[in-house]
PDB file of C-alpha atoms in Angstrom:
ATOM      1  CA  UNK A   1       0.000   0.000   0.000  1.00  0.00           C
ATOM      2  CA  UNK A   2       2.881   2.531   0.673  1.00  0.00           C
ATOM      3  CA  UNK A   3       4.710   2.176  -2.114  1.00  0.00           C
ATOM      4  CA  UNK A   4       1.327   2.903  -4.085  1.00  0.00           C
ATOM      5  CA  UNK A   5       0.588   6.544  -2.099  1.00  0.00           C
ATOM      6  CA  UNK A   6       1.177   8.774  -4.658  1.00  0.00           C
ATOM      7  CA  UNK A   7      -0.900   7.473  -7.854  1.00  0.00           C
ATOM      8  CA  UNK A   8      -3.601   6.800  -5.080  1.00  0.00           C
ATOM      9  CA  UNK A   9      -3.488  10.460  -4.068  1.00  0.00           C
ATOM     10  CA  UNK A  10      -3.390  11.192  -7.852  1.00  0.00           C
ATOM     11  CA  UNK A  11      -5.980   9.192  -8.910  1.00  0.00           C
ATOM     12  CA  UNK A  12      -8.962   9.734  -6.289  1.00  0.00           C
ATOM     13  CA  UNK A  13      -8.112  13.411  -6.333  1.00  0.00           C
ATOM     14  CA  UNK A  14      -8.084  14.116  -9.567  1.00  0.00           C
ATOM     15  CA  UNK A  15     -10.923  11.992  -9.984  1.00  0.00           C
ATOM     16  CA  UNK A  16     -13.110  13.680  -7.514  1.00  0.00           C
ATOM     17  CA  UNK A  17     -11.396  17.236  -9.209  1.00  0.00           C
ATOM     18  CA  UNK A  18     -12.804  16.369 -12.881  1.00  0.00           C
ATOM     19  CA  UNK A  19     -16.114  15.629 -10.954  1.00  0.00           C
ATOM     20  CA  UNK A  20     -17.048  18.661  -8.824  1.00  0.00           C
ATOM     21  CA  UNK A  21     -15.719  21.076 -12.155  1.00  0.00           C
ATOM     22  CA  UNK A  22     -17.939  18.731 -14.194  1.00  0.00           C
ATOM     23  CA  UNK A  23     -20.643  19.080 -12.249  1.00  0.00           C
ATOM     24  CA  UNK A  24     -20.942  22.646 -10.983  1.00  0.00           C
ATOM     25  CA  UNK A  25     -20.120  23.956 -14.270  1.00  0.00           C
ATOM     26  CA  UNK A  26     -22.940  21.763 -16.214  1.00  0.00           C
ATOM     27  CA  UNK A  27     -25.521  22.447 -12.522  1.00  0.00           C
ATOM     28  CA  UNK A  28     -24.537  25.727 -13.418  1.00  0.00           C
ATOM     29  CA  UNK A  29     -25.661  25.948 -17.288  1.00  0.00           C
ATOM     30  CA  UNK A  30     -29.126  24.138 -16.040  1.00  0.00           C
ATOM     31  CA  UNK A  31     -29.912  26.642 -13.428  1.00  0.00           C
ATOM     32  CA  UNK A  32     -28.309  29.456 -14.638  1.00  0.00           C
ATOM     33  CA  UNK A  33     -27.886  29.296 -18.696  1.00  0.00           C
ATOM     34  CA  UNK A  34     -27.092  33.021 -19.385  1.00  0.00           C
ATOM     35  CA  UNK A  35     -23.976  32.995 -17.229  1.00  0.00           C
ATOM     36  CA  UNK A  36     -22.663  29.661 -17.641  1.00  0.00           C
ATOM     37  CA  UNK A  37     -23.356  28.594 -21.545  1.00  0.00           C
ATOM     38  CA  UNK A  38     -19.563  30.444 -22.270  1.00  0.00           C
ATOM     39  CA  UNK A  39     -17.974  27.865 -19.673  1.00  0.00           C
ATOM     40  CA  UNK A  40     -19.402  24.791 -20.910  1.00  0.00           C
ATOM     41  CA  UNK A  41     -16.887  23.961 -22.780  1.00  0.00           C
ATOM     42  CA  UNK A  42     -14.596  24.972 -20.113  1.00  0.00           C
ATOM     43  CA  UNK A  43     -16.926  21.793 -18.163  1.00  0.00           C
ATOM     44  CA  UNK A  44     -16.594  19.493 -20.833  1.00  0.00           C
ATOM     45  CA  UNK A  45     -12.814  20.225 -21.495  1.00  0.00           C
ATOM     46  CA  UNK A  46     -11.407  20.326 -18.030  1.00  0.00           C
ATOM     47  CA  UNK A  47     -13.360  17.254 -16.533  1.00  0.00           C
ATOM     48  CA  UNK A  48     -12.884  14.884 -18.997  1.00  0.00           C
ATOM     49  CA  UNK A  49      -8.795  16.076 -19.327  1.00  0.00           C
ATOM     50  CA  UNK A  50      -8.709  15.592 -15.345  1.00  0.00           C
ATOM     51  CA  UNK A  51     -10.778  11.790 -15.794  1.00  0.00           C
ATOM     52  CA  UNK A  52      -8.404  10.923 -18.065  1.00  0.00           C
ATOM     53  CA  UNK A  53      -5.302  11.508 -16.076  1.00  0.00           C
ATOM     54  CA  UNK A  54      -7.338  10.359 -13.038  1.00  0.00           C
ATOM     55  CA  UNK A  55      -7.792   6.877 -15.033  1.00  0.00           C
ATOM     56  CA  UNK A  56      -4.337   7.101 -16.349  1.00  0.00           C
ATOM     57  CA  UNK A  57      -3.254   7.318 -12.637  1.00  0.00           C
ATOM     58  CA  UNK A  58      -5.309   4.385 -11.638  1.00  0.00           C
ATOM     59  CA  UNK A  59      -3.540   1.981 -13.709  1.00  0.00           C
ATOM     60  CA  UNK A  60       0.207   2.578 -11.841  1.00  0.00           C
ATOM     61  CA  UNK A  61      -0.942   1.010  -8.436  1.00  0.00           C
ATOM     62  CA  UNK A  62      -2.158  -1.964  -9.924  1.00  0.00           C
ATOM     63  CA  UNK A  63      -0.199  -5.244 -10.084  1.00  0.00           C
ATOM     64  CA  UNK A  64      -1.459  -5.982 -13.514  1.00  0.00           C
ATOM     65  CA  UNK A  65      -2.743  -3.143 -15.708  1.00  0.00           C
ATOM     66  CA  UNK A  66      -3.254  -5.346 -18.489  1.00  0.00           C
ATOM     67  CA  UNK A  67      -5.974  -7.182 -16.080  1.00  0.00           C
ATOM     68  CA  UNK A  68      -7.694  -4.512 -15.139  1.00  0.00           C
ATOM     69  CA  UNK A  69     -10.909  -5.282 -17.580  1.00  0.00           C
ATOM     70  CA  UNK A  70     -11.363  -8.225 -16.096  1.00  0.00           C
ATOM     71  CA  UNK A  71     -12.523  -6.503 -12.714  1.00  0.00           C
ATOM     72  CA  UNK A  72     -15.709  -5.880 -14.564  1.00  0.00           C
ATOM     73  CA  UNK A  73     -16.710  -9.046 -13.995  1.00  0.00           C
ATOM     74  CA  UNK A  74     -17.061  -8.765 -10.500  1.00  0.00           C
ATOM     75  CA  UNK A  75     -20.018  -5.944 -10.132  1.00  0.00           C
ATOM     76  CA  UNK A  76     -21.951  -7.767  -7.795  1.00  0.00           C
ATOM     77  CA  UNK A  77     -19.857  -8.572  -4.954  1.00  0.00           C
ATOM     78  CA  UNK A  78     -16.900  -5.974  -6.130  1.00  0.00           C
ATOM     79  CA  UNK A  79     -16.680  -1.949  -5.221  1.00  0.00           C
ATOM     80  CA  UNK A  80     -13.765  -1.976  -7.132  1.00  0.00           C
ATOM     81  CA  UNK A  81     -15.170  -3.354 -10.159  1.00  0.00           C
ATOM     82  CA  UNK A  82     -18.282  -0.964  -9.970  1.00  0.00           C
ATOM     83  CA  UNK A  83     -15.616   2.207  -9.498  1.00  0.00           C
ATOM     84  CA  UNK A  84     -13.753   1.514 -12.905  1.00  0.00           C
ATOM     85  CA  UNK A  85     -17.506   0.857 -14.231  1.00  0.00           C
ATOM     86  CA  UNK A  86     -18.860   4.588 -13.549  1.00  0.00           C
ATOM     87  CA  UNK A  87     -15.298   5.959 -14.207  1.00  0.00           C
ATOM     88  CA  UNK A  88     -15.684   4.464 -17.229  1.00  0.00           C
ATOM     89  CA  UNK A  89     -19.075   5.738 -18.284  1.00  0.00           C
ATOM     90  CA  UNK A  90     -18.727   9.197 -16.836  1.00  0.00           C
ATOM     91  CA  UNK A  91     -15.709   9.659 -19.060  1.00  0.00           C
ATOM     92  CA  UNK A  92     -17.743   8.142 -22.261  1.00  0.00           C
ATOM     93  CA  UNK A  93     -20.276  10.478 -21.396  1.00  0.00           C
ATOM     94  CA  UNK A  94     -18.343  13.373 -21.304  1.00  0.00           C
ATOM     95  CA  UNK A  95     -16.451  12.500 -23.944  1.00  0.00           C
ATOM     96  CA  UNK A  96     -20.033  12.298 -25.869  1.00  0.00           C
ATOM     97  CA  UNK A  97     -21.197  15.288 -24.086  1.00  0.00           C
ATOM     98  CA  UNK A  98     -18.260  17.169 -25.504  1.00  0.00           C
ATOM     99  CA  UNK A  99     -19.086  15.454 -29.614  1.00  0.00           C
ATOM    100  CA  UNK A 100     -22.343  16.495 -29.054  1.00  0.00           C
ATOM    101  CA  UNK A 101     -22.317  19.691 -28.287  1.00  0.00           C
ATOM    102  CA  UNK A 102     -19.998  20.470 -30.840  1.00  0.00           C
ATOM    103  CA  UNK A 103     -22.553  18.997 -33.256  1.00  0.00           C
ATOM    104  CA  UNK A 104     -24.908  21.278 -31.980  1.00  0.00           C
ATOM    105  CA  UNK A 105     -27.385  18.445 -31.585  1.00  0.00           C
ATOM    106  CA  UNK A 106     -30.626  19.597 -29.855  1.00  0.00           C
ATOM    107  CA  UNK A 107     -30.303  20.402 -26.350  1.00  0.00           C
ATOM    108  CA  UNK A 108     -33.239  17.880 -24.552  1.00  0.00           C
ATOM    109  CA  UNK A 109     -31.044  15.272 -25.394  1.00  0.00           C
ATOM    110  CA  UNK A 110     -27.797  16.811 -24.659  1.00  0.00           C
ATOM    111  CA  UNK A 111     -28.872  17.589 -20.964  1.00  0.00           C
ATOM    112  CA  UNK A 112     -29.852  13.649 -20.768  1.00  0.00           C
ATOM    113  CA  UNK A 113     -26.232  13.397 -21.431  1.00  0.00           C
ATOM    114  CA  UNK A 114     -24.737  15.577 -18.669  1.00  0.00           C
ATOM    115  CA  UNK A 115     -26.933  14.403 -16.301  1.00  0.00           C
ATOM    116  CA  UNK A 116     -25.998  10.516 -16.614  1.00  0.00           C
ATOM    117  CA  UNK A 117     -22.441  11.573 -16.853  1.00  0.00           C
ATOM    118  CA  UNK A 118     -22.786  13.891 -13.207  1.00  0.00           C
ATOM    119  CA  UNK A 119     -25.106  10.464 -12.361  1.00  0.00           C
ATOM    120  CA  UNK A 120     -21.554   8.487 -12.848  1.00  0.00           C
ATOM    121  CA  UNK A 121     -19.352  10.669 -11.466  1.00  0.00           C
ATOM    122  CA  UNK A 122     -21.099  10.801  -8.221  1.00  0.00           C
ATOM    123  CA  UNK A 123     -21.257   6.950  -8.193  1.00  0.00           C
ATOM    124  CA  UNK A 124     -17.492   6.933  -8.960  1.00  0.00           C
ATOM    125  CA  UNK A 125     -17.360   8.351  -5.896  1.00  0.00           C
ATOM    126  CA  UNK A 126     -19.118   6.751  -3.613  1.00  0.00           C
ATOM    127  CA  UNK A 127     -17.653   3.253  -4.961  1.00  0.00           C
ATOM    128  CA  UNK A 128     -14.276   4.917  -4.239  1.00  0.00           C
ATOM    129  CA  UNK A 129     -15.184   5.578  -0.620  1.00  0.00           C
ATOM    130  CA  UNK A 130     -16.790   2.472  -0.332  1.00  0.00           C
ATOM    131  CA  UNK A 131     -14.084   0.048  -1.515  1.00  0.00           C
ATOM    132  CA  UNK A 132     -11.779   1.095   1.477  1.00  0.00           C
ATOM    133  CA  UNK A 133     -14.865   1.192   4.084  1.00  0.00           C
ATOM    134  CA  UNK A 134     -13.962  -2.580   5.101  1.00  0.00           C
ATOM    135  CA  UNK A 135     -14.714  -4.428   8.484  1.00  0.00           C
ATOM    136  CA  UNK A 136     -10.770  -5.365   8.850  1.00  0.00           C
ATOM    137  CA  UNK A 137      -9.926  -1.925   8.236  1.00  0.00           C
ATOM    138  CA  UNK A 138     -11.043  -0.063  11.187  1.00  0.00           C
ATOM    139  CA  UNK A 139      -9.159   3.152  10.304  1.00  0.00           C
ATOM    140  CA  UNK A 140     -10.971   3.584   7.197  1.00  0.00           C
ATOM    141  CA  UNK A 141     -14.103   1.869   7.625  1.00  0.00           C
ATOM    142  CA  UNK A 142     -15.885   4.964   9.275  1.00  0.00           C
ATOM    143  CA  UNK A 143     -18.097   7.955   8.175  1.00  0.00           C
ATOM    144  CA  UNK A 144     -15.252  10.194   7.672  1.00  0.00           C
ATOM    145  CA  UNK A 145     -14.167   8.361   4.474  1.00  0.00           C
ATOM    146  CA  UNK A 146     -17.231   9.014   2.283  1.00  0.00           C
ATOM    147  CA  UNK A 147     -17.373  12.749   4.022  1.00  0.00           C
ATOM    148  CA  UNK A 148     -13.437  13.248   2.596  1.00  0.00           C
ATOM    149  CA  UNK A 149     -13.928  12.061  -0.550  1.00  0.00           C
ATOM    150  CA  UNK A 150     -16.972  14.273  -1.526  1.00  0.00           C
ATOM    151  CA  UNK A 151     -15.786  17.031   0.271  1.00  0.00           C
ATOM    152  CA  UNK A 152     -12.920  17.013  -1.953  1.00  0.00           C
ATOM    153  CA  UNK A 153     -15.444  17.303  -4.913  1.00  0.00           C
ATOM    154  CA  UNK A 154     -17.638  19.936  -3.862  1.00  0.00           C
ATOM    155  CA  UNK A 155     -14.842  22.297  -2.624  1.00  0.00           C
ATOM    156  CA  UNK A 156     -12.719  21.937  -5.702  1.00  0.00           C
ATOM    157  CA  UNK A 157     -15.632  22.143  -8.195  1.00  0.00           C
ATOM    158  CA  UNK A 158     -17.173  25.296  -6.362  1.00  0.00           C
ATOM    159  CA  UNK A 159     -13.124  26.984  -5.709  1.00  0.00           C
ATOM    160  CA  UNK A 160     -13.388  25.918 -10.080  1.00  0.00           C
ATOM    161  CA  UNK A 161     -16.701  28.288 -10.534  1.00  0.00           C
ATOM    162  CA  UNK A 162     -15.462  30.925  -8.519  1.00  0.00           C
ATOM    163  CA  UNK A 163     -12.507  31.026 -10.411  1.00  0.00           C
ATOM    164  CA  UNK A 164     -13.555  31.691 -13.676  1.00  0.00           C
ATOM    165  CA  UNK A 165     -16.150  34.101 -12.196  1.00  0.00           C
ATOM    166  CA  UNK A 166     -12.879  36.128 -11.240  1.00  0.00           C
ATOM    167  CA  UNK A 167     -11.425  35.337 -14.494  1.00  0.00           C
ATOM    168  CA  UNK A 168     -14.510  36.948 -15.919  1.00  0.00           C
ATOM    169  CA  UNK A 169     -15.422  33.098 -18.298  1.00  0.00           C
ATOM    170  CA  UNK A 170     -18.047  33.088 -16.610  1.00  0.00           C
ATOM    171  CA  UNK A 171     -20.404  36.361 -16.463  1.00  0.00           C
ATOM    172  CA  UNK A 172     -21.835  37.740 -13.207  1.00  0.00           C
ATOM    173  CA  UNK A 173     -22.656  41.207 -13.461  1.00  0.00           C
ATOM    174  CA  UNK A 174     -24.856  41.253 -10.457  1.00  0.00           C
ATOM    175  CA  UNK A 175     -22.020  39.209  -8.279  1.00  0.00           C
ATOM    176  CA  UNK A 176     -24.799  36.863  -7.593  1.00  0.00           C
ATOM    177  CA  UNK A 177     -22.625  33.939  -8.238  1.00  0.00           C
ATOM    178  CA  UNK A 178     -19.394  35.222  -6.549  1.00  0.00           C
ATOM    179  CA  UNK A 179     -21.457  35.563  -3.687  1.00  0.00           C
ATOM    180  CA  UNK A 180     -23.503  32.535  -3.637  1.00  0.00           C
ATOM    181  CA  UNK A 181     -20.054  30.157  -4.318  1.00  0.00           C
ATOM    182  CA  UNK A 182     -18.144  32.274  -1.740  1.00  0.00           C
ATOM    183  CA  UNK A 183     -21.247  31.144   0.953  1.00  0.00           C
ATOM    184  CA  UNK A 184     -21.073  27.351  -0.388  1.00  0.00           C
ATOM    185  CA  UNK A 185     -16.725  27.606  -0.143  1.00  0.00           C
ATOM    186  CA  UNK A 186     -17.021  28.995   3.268  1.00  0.00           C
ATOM    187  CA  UNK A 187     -19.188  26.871   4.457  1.00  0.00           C
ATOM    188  CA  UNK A 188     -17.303  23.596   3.109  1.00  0.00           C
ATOM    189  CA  UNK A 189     -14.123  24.846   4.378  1.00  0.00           C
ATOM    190  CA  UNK A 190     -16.079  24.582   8.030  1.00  0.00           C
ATOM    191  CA  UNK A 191     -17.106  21.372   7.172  1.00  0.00           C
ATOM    192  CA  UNK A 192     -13.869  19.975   6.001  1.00  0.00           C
ATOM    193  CA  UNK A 193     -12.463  22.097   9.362  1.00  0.00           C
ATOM    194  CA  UNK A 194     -15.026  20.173  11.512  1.00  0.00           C
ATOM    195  CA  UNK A 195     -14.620  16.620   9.826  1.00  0.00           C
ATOM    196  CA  UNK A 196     -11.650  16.566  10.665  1.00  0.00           C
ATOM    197  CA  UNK A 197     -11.621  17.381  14.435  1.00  0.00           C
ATOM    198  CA  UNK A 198     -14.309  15.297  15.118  1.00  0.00           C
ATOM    199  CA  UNK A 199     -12.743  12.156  13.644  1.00  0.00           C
ATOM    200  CA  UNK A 200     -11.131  10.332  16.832  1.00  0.00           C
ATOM    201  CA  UNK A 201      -8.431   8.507  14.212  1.00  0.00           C
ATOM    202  CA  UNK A 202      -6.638  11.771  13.489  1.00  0.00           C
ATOM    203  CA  UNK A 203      -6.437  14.303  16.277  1.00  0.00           C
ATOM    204  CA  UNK A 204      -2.965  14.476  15.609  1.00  0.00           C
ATOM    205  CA  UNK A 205      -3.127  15.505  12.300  1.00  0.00           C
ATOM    206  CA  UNK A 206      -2.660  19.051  12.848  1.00  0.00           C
ATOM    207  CA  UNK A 207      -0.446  20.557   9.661  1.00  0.00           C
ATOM    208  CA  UNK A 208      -3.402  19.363   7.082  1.00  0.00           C
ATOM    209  CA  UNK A 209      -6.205  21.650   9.538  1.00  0.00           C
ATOM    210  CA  UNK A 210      -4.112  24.319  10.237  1.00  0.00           C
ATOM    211  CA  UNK A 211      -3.664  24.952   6.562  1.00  0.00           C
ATOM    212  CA  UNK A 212      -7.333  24.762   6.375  1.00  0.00           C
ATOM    213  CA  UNK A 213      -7.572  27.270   8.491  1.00  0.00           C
ATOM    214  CA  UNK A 214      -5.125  29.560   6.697  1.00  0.00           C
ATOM    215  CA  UNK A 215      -6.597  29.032   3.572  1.00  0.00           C
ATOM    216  CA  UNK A 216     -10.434  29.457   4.782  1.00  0.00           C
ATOM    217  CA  UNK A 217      -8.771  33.084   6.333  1.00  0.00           C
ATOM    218  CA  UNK A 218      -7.384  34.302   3.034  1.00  0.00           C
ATOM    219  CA  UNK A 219     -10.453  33.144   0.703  1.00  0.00           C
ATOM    220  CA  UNK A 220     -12.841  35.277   3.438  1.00  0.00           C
ATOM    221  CA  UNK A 221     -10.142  38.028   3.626  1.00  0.00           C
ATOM    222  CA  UNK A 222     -10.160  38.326  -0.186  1.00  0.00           C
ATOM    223  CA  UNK A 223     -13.636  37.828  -0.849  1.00  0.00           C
ATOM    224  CA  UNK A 224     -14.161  40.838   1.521  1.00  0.00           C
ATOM    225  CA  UNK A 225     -11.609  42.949  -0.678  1.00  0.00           C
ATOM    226  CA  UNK A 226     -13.373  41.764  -3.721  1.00  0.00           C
ATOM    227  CA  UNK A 227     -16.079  44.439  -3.160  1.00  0.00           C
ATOM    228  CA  UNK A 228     -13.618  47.500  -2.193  1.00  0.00           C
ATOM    229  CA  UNK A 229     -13.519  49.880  -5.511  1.00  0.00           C
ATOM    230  CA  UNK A 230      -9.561  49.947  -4.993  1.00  0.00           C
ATOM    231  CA  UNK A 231      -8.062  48.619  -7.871  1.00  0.00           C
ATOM    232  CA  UNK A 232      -5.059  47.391  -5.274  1.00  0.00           C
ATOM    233  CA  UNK A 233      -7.809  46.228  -3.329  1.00  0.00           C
ATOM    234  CA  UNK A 234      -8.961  43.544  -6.268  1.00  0.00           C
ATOM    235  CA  UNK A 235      -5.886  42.914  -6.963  1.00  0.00           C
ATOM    236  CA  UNK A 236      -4.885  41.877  -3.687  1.00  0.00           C
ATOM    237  CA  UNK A 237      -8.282  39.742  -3.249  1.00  0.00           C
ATOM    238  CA  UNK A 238      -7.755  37.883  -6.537  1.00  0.00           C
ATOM    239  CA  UNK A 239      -4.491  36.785  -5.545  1.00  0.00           C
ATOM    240  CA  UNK A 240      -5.622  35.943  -2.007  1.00  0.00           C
ATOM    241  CA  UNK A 241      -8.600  33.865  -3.714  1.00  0.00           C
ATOM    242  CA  UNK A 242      -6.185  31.865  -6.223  1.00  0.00           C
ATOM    243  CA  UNK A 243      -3.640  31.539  -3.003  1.00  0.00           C
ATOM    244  CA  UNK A 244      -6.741  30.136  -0.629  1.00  0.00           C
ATOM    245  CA  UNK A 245      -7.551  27.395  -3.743  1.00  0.00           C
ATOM    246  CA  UNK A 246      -3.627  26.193  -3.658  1.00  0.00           C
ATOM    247  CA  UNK A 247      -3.308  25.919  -0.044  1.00  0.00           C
ATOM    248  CA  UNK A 248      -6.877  23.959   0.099  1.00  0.00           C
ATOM    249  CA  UNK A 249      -5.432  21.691  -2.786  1.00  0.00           C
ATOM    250  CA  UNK A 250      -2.209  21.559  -0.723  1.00  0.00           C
ATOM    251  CA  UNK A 251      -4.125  20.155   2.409  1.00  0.00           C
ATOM    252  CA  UNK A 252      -6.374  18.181   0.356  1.00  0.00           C
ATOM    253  CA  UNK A 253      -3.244  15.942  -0.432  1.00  0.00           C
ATOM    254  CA  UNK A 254      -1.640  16.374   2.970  1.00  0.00           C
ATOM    255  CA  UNK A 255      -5.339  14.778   4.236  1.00  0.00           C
ATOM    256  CA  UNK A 256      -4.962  12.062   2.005  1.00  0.00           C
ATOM    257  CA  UNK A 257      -1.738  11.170   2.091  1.00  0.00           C
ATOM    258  CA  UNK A 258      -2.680  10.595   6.231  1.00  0.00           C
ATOM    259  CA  UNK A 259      -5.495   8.710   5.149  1.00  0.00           C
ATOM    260  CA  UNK A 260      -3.518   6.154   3.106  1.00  0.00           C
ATOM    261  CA  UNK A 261      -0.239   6.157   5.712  1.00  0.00           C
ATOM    262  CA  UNK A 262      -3.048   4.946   8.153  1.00  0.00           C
ATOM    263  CA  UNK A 263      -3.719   2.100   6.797  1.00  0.00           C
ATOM    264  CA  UNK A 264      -4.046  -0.737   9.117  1.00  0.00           C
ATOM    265  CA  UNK A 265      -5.344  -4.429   8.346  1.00  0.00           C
ATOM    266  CA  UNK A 266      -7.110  -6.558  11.185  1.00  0.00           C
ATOM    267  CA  UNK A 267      -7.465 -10.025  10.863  1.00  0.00           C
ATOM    268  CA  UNK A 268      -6.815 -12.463   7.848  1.00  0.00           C
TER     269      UNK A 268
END
């Protein structure tokens, strides 16, 4: 398991990275058309690049790579069969998401697309969390695994909006949206903040909340500065914003890199 850290980090963040863009970007064109149809692409692009490295990733901690289609055959009895299954189809939707739209093919059955390939990616998800919740893995096998993972979704795909809000891809004249994903970041963060101090397992595991901390008090700092008419001002808060999204993604793979140094099997 150690010697396989690092694609593991790679693989189930990135994973859950092309997911939350992916989805808030394409939630985002549903509910709010006007301001999102300029990012779609953005959606389409920059999920289904992250999936692929994300699946690319997956194949370096396995024994076999060359095997790795047979694990289909287990979907009954087999998480990890079912999490290369909806990897699998969330990237051949995308993939056919992105063809589509190009195409210009009529847009009923172009949201019937997006919304099996979100369908997948949140199933990826879950079969990733639940392939490591095991009885004779007590570190692992508790609440705070499933909490992590999508966490890691949510706050990446929402820091994603936000970011090309500030970038001005995606167009909020009324700030509507800067304020609304600012909220839903802030709120994570505290989550994520929370998650972590109430898991028994990892009270020592101070570096990955303090920088949680730091980067929760430079996304509210510069959100604040956002609305200041000083030119400095915005300048200052962009660069706090894009600093808070590093140092989140920093202790995003501090926190995992703890969860998979924790590993622990009990019995046979």
């Amino acid at each position: 398991m150690l010697k396989h850290i690092g694609s593991l980090i790679a693989f189930t963040l990135l994973g859950q990275a092309g997911s939350g863009i992916y989805l808030f970007i394409m939630g985002g064109a549903f509910l709010f058309p006007e301001s999102f149809n300029t990012s779609i692409y953005f959606g389409q692009g920059l999920g289904l690049l992250t999936g692929i490295i994300a699946l690319i990733f997956s194949f370096t901690h396995l024994g076999y790579p060359m095997h790795a289609l047979f694990a289909l055959k287990n979907l009954k009895s087999s998480w990890l069969s079912r999490e290369i299954l909806f990897l699998s189809l969330w990237l051949f939707f995308m993939a056919l998401d992105a063809v589509l739209t190009h195409f210009q093919i009529p847009t009923g059955f172009l949201w019937t697309i997006r919304f099996a390939a979100m369908l997948c990616s949140l199933l990826m998800i879950l079969s990733m969390a639940k392939l490591y919740m095991l009885p004779t893995l007590p570190g692992w096998n508790k609440s705070y695994t499933p909490v992590s993972f999508f966490l890691s979704m949510l706050l990446i795909g929402n820091f994603s909006v936000l970011l090309l809000i500030i970038s001005q891809i995606i167009p909020d004249p009324e700030g509507i949206l800067f304020i609304f994903n600012g909220l839903t970041i802030s709120i994570l963060m505290l989550i994520g903040w929370l998650a972590k101090t109430l898991n028994p397992g990892q009270r020592k595991a101070r570096t990955h909340r303090l920088l949680l901390i730091i980067s929760w008090g430079a996304f509210l700092v510069g959100w604040l500065y956002m609305y200041e008419e000083s030119s400095i001002l915005k300048c200052l808060s962009t660069i706090l914003i894009f600093l808070s999204f590093f140092i989140a993604a920093l202790s995003l793979i501090i926190e995992r890199r703890r969860f998979y140094a924790s590993f622990q099997k009990l019995g046979v």
